[in-house]
CSV table of C-alpha atoms in Angstrom, one decimal:
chain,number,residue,atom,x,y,z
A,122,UNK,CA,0.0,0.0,0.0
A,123,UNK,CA,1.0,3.9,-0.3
A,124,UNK,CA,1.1,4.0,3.2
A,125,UNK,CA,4.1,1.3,3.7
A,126,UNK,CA,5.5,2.5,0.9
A,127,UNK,CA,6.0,6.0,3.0
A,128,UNK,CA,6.6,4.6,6.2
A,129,UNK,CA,8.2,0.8,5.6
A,130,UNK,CA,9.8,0.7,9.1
A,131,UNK,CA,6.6,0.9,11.2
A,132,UNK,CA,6.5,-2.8,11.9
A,133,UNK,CA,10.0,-3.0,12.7
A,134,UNK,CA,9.3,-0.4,15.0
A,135,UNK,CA,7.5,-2.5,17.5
A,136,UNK,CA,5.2,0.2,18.0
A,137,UNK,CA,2.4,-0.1,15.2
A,138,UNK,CA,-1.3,-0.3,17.1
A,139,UNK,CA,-2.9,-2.9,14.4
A,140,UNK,CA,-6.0,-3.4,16.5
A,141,UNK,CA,-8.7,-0.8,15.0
A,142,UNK,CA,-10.3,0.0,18.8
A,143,UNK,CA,-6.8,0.5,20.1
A,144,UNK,CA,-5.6,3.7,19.6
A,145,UNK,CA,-1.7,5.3,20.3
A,146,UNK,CA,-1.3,7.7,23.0
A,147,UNK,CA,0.5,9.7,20.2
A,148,UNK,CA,1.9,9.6,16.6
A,149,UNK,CA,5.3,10.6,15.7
A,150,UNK,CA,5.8,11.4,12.4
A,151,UNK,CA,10.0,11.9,11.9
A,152,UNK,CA,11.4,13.3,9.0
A,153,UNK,CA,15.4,12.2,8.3
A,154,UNK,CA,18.7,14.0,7.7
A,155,UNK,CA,20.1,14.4,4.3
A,156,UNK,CA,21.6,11.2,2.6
A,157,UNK,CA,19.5,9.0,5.3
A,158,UNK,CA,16.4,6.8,5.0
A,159,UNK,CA,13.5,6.0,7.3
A,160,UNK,CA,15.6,3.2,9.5
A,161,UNK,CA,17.6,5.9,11.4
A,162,UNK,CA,14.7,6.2,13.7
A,163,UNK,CA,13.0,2.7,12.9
A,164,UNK,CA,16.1,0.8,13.5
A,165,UNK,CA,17.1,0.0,17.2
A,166,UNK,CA,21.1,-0.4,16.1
A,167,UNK,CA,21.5,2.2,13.6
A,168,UNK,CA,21.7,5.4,15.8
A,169,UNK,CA,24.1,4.1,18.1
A,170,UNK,CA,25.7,0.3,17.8
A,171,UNK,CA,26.8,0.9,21.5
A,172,UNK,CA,23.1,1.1,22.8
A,173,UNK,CA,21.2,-2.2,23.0
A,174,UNK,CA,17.9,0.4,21.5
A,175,UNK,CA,17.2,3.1,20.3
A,176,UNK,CA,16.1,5.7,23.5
A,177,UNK,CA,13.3,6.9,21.1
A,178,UNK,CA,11.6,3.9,20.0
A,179,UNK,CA,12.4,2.9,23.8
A,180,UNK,CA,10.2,5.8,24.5
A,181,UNK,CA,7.8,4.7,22.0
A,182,UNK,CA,7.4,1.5,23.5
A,183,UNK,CA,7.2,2.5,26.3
A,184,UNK,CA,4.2,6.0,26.6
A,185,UNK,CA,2.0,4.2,23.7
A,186,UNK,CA,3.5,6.2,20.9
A,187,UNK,CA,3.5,4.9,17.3
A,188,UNK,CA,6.2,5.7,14.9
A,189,UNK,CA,6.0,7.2,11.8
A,190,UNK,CA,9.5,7.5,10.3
A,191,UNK,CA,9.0,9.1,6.7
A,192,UNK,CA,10.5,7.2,3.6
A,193,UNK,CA,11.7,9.7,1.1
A,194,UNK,CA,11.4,8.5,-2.9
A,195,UNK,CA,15.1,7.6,-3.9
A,196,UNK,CA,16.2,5.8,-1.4
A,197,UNK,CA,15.6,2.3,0.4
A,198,UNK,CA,12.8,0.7,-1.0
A,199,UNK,CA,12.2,3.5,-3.1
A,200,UNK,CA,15.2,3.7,-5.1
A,201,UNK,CA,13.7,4.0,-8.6
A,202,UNK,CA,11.1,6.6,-7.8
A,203,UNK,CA,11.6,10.1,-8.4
A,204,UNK,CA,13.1,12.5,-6.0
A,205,UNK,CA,11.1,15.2,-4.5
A,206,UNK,CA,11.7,18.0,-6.3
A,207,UNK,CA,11.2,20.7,-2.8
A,208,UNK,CA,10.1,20.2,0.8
A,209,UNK,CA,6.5,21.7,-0.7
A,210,UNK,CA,6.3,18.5,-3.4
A,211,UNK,CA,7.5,16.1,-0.9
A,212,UNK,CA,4.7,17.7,1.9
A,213,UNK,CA,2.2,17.7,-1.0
A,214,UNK,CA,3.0,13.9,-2.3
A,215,UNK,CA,3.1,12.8,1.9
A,216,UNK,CA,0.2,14.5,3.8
A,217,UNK,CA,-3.0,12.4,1.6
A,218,UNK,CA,-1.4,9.5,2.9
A,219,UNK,CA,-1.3,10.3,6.3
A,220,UNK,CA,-3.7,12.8,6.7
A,221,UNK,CA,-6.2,10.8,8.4
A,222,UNK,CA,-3.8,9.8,11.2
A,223,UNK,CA,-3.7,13.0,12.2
A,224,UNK,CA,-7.4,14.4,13.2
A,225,UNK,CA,-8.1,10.5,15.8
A,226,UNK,CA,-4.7,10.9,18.1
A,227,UNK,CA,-2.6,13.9,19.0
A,228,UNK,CA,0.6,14.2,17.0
A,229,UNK,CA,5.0,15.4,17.2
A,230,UNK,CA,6.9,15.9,14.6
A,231,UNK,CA,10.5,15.0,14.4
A,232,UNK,CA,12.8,16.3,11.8
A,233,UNK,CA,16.7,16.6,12.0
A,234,UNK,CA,18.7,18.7,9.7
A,235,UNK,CA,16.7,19.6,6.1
A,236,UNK,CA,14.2,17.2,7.7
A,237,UNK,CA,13.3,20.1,9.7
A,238,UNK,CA,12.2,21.9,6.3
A,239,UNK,CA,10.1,18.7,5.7
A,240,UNK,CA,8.6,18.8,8.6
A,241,UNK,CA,8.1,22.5,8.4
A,242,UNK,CA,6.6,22.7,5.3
A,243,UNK,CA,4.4,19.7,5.7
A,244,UNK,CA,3.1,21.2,9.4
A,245,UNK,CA,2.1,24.1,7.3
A,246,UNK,CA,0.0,22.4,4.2
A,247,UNK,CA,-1.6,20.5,6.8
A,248,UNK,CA,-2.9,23.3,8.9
A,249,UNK,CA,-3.7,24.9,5.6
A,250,UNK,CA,-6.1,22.3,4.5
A,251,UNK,CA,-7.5,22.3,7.8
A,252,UNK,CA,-6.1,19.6,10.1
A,253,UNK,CA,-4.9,20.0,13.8
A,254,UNK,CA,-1.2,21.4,14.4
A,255,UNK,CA,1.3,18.8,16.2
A,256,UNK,CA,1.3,18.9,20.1
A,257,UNK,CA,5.1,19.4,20.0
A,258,UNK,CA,8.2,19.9,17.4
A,259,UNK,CA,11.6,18.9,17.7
A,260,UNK,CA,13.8,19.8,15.3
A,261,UNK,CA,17.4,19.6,15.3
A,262,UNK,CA,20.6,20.5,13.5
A,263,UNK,CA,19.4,23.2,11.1
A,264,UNK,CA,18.6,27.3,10.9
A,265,UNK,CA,15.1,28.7,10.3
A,266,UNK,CA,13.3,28.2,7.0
A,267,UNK,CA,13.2,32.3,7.0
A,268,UNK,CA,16.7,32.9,6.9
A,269,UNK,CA,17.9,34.4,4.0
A,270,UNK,CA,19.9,32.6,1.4
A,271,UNK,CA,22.9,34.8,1.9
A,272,UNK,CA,23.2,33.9,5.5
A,273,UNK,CA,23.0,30.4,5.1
A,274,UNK,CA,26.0,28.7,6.2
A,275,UNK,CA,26.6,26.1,3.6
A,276,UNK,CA,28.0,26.6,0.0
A,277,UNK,CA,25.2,25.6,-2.8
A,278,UNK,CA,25.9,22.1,-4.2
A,279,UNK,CA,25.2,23.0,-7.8
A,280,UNK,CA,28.3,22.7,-10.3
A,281,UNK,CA,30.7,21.5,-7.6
A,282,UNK,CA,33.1,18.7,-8.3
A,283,UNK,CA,33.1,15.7,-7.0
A,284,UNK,CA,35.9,16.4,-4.6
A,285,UNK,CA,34.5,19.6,-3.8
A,286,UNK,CA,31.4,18.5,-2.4
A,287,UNK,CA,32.8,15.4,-0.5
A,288,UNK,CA,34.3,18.4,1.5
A,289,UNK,CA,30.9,19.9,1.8
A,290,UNK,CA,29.6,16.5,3.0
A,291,UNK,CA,32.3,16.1,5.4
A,292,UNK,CA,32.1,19.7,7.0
A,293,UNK,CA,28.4,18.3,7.4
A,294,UNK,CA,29.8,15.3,9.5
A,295,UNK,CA,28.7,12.8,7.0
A,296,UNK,CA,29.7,9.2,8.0
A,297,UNK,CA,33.9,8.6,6.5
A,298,UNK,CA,32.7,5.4,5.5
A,299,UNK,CA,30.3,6.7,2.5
A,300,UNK,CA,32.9,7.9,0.8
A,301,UNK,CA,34.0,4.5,0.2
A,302,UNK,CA,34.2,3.3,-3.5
A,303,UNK,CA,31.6,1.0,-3.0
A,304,UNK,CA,28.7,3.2,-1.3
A,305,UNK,CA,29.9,6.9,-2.8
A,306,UNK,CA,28.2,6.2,-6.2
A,307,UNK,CA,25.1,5.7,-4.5
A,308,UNK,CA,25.2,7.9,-1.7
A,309,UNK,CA,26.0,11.2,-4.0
A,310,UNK,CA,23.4,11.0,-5.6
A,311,UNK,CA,21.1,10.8,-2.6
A,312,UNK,CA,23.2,13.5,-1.2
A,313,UNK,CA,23.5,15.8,-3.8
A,314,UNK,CA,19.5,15.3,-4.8
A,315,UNK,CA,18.8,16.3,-0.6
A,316,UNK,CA,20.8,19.0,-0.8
A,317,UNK,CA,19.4,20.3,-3.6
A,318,UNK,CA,16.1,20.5,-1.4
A,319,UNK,CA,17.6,23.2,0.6
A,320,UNK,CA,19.2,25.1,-1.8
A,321,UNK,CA,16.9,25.5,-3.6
A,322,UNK,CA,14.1,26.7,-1.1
């Protein structure tokens, strides 16, 4: 269905209410970093190999909170689709499918680095077509949607070399081992594709 195909992780999760009368406490819907897929929140071993799970899905488990890790097009399960052109096509392609989630159970939102322009922008379609606002935002790792392209403190990714925008990735703290031979052909293009969503906005 279009619903796993958007959020594939929620079984893994261990926190998926698939009793009709029994509702969640609250839905999270997460939005993830550039370059990264839905399993950095669904996954108990992929945000930190030294913890035996993840301390969000922990806290899932735990306050009756089902989790809703978002599954860009391009990537995992996905790779042949089309990526989102902006944060606006992604919000518009995303909130039909969720949509009626949102009006039964109270709702956070969850988005680190551009996933905090996901989560922005899809907060605000939502509200304009009516729905409830989230209970609670965290977002992490990224400046306001406002601020002006000028100020932004990253370089645009557009006609960079390779090389150059390995740097870019690195000052960014991406992960030394994607730069490997074997995962850098498929993790610039994710990269370059997501960073295209913020600098383009």
């Amino acid at each position: 269905s279009e619903f796993r195909t958007w959020f594939p992780g929620l079984r893994r999760t261990a926190t998926e209410f698939v009793n009709p009368e029994e509702k969640p406490r609250f839905r999270i819907l997460a939005w993830p970093n550039a370059g990264n897929a839905e399993d950095m929140y669904t996954n108990d071993s992929v945000v930190n190999a030294r913890l035996p799970t993840s301390p969000l899905l922990d806290w899932c488990r735990k306050n009756g909170a089902e989790m809703l890790a978002v599954q860009l097009p391009g990537r995992g399960g996905r790779m042949k689709e089309s990526f989102a052109e902006s944060p606006q096509a992604a919000a518009k392609a995303l909130l039909p499918i969720v949509a009626s989630r949102l009006v039964d159970v109270p709702y956070i939102v969850v988005g680190h680095s551009v996933g905090t322009w996901l989560a922005y922008e899809f907060v605000r379609l939502a509200q304009k077509e009516g729905l409830p606002a989230p209970v609670n935002a965290f977002l992490s790792n990224f400046p306001a949607p406002d601020l002006p392209a000028e100020e932004r403190p990253w370089t645009p990714n557009r006609g960079m070399s390779d090389q150059k925008f390995k740097d870019e990735c690195r000052a960014w703290d991406v992960n030394e081992a994607v730069f490997g031979p074997n995962m850098w052909p498929t993790y610039k293009t994710i990269l370059r594709k997501d960073f295209e969503l913020f600098d383009r906005y």
